[in-house]
Each structure stands twice: as structure tokens, then as C-alpha cells.
mmCIF file of C-alpha atoms in Angstrom:
data_model
loop_
_atom_site.group_PDB
_atom_site.id
_atom_site.type_symbol
_atom_site.label_atom_id
_atom_site.label_comp_id
_atom_site.label_asym_id
_atom_site.label_seq_id
_atom_site.Cartn_x
_atom_site.Cartn_y
_atom_site.Cartn_z
ATOM 1 C CA MET A 1 -6.862 6.679 6.360
ATOM 2 C CA GLU A 2 -4.740 3.571 6.475
ATOM 3 C CA PRO A 3 -5.520 0.621 6.471
ATOM 4 C CA GLU A 4 -8.732 1.403 4.574
ATOM 5 C CA ILE A 5 -6.980 3.530 1.985
ATOM 6 C CA ILE A 6 -3.285 3.120 1.237
ATOM 7 C CA SER A 7 -0.848 5.144 -0.851
ATOM 8 C CA GLY A 8 -1.513 4.501 -4.532
ATOM 9 C CA ASP A 9 -5.187 3.666 -4.172
ATOM 10 C CA HIS A 10 -7.652 5.399 -6.559
ATOM 11 C CA VAL A 11 -10.566 7.005 -4.867
ATOM 12 C CA LEU A 12 -13.828 7.971 -6.652
ATOM 13 C CA VAL A 13 -15.131 11.215 -5.156
ATOM 14 C CA GLY A 14 -18.766 12.039 -5.198
ATOM 15 C CA LYS A 15 -19.406 15.784 -5.197
ATOM 16 C CA LEU A 16 -23.219 15.646 -4.779
ATOM 17 C CA VAL A 17 -23.139 15.649 -0.906
ATOM 18 C CA PRO A 18 -20.981 18.779 -0.301
ATOM 19 C CA GLY A 19 -21.712 20.380 -3.670
ATOM 20 C CA ALA A 20 -19.187 20.632 -6.462
ATOM 21 C CA ARG A 21 -16.645 23.490 -6.400
ATOM 22 C CA LEU A 22 -16.393 25.450 -9.678
ATOM 23 C CA PHE A 23 -13.413 27.485 -10.698
ATOM 24 C CA ASN A 24 -11.157 28.103 -13.769
ATOM 25 C CA ILE A 25 -8.643 25.246 -13.331
ATOM 26 C CA PHE A 26 -6.405 26.539 -16.133
ATOM 27 C CA ALA A 27 -6.071 30.011 -14.551
ATOM 28 C CA SER A 28 -5.415 28.379 -11.133
ATOM 29 C CA SER A 29 -2.751 26.063 -12.460
ATOM 30 C CA LYS A 30 -0.932 29.211 -13.760
ATOM 31 C CA GLY A 31 -0.992 30.691 -10.251
ATOM 32 C CA GLU A 32 -3.643 33.305 -11.122
ATOM 33 C CA GLN A 33 -6.279 34.416 -8.608
ATOM 34 C CA VAL A 34 -9.626 32.773 -9.373
ATOM 35 C CA GLN A 35 -13.172 33.113 -8.203
ATOM 36 C CA ILE A 36 -14.499 29.890 -6.615
ATOM 37 C CA TYR A 37 -18.202 28.969 -6.601
ATOM 38 C CA ARG A 38 -19.845 26.042 -4.799
ATOM 39 C CA LEU A 39 -23.020 24.411 -6.022
ATOM 40 C CA PRO A 40 -25.593 23.463 -3.313
ATOM 41 C CA GLY A 41 -25.084 19.970 -1.883
ATOM 42 C CA ILE A 42 -27.789 17.397 -1.362
ATOM 43 C CA ARG A 43 -27.210 17.172 2.408
ATOM 44 C CA LYS A 44 -24.937 18.512 5.162
ATOM 45 C CA THR A 45 -21.645 16.793 6.138
ATOM 46 C CA LYS A 46 -22.048 14.204 8.859
ATOM 47 C CA ARG A 47 -19.643 12.654 11.338
ATOM 48 C CA ASN A 48 -17.644 9.724 9.819
ATOM 49 C CA ASP A 49 -18.087 11.009 6.287
ATOM 50 C CA VAL A 50 -14.904 10.696 4.209
ATOM 51 C CA MET A 51 -13.753 14.138 2.965
ATOM 52 C CA VAL A 52 -11.374 14.942 0.129
ATOM 53 C CA PHE A 53 -10.035 18.492 0.089
ATOM 54 C CA ASN A 54 -7.112 20.648 -1.030
ATOM 55 C CA ILE A 55 -4.239 21.407 1.314
ATOM 56 C CA PRO A 56 -5.018 24.947 2.573
ATOM 57 C CA TYR A 57 -1.415 26.102 3.256
ATOM 58 C CA PRO A 58 0.851 24.753 0.564
ATOM 59 C CA LEU A 59 4.576 24.740 1.060
ATOM 60 C CA GLY A 60 4.471 26.573 4.396
ATOM 61 C CA SER A 61 2.719 29.590 2.964
ATOM 62 C CA GLU A 62 1.664 32.336 5.409
ATOM 63 C CA GLN A 63 -1.628 32.868 3.623
ATOM 64 C CA ILE A 64 -4.553 30.720 2.686
ATOM 65 C CA GLU A 65 -4.084 29.382 -0.871
ATOM 66 C CA MET A 66 -5.348 26.385 -2.709
ATOM 67 C CA ASP A 67 -2.934 24.000 -4.431
ATOM 68 C CA ILE A 68 -5.162 22.100 -6.873
ATOM 69 C CA THR A 69 -2.589 19.297 -7.255
ATOM 70 C CA GLN A 70 -2.370 18.334 -3.460
ATOM 71 C CA TYR A 71 -5.186 16.609 -1.618
ATOM 72 C CA TYR A 72 -5.993 15.375 1.885
ATOM 73 C CA ILE A 73 -8.366 12.573 2.434
ATOM 74 C CA LYS A 74 -9.671 12.441 5.967
ATOM 75 C CA ARG A 75 -12.679 11.271 8.037
ATOM 76 C CA CYS A 76 -14.909 13.964 9.481
ATOM 77 C CA ILE A 77 -15.015 13.488 13.286
ATOM 78 C CA GLY A 78 -16.252 16.880 14.433
ATOM 79 C CA LEU A 79 -18.785 19.447 13.217
ATOM 80 C CA PRO A 80 -18.888 23.189 14.030
ATOM 81 C CA GLY A 81 -19.625 23.640 17.648
ATOM 82 C CA ASP A 82 -18.315 20.154 18.778
ATOM 83 C CA THR A 83 -15.634 19.560 21.350
ATOM 84 C CA VAL A 84 -13.402 16.685 20.167
ATOM 85 C CA ARG A 85 -11.125 14.882 22.673
ATOM 86 C CA ILE A 86 -8.525 12.186 21.990
ATOM 87 C CA ILE A 87 -7.912 10.011 25.071
ATOM 88 C CA ASN A 88 -5.666 6.916 24.727
ATOM 89 C CA GLY A 89 -6.049 7.090 20.982
ATOM 90 C CA ILE A 90 -9.852 7.070 21.127
ATOM 91 C CA TYR A 91 -11.779 10.046 19.618
ATOM 92 C CA THR A 92 -14.821 11.250 21.515
ATOM 93 C CA VAL A 93 -17.165 14.092 20.714
ATOM 94 C CA SER A 94 -19.017 15.744 23.628
ATOM 95 C CA GLY A 95 -22.734 14.981 23.430
ATOM 96 C CA TYR A 96 -22.374 12.368 20.645
ATOM 97 C CA PRO A 97 -22.634 8.749 21.955
ATOM 98 C CA GLU A 98 -21.420 6.906 18.845
ATOM 99 C CA SER A 99 -17.850 6.127 17.873
ATOM 100 C CA VAL A 100 -16.015 8.487 15.494
ATOM 101 C CA GLY A 101 -12.809 8.263 13.510
ATOM 102 C CA ASP A 102 -11.262 4.805 12.978
ATOM 103 C CA LEU A 103 -14.165 2.540 13.579
ATOM 104 C CA GLN A 104 -11.914 -0.552 13.469
ATOM 105 C CA ALA A 105 -10.242 0.347 16.820
#
């Protein structure tokens, strides 16, 4: 996400769009298996939305796990069913005429 967001920046995350994820953070931090629930969001994710999510495979794990202390922050460039291509560093989505990804390029 550089240059918009650099290491050490603080990011305020709004959970209304995707819907907040609810789980027992204390049990999860102890490595226990927890049930995860998601509240309904106010709208669907769109292209160019900034997303904050947990790393799905921590420390090279062979199974999907959630590490609540590690986060990715990325821009959504493709939605389910899209074909995304990167040509000469430019992201394009089949059937979508607008720019996606780094809009500064």
C-alpha cells in the first residue's frame, strides 16, 4: 500500500461495510479453537476498497488458521468471477473499464 500507507502508520478500520467479525479473542490468543460469527455488512465489497484482514496461513502452516496479531492491508482489485491481468505493472479486470489497484500510476 506504499506510498499511501507506510510502515508505522495507524489505520482506523470501519467494520460497517463488510460486517464485524465476532469471536472470543481471549480463547483465540491462547490457541484454542473458536467459533467465528460475522454481522451483516451495510454493502458488498467493491473494487478499490481498502481491506484489512488476518494472514490466513501463519508461519507456513499447512492448514487455514487465523493469527489475530498479524494483518494484511490491501486494495481489492478483483471480485468473485473476475479475471485479473497484470500487464507491464498495470492491473486490468476483464469487463471493467475503470482503473484498479494503485490509482497513482
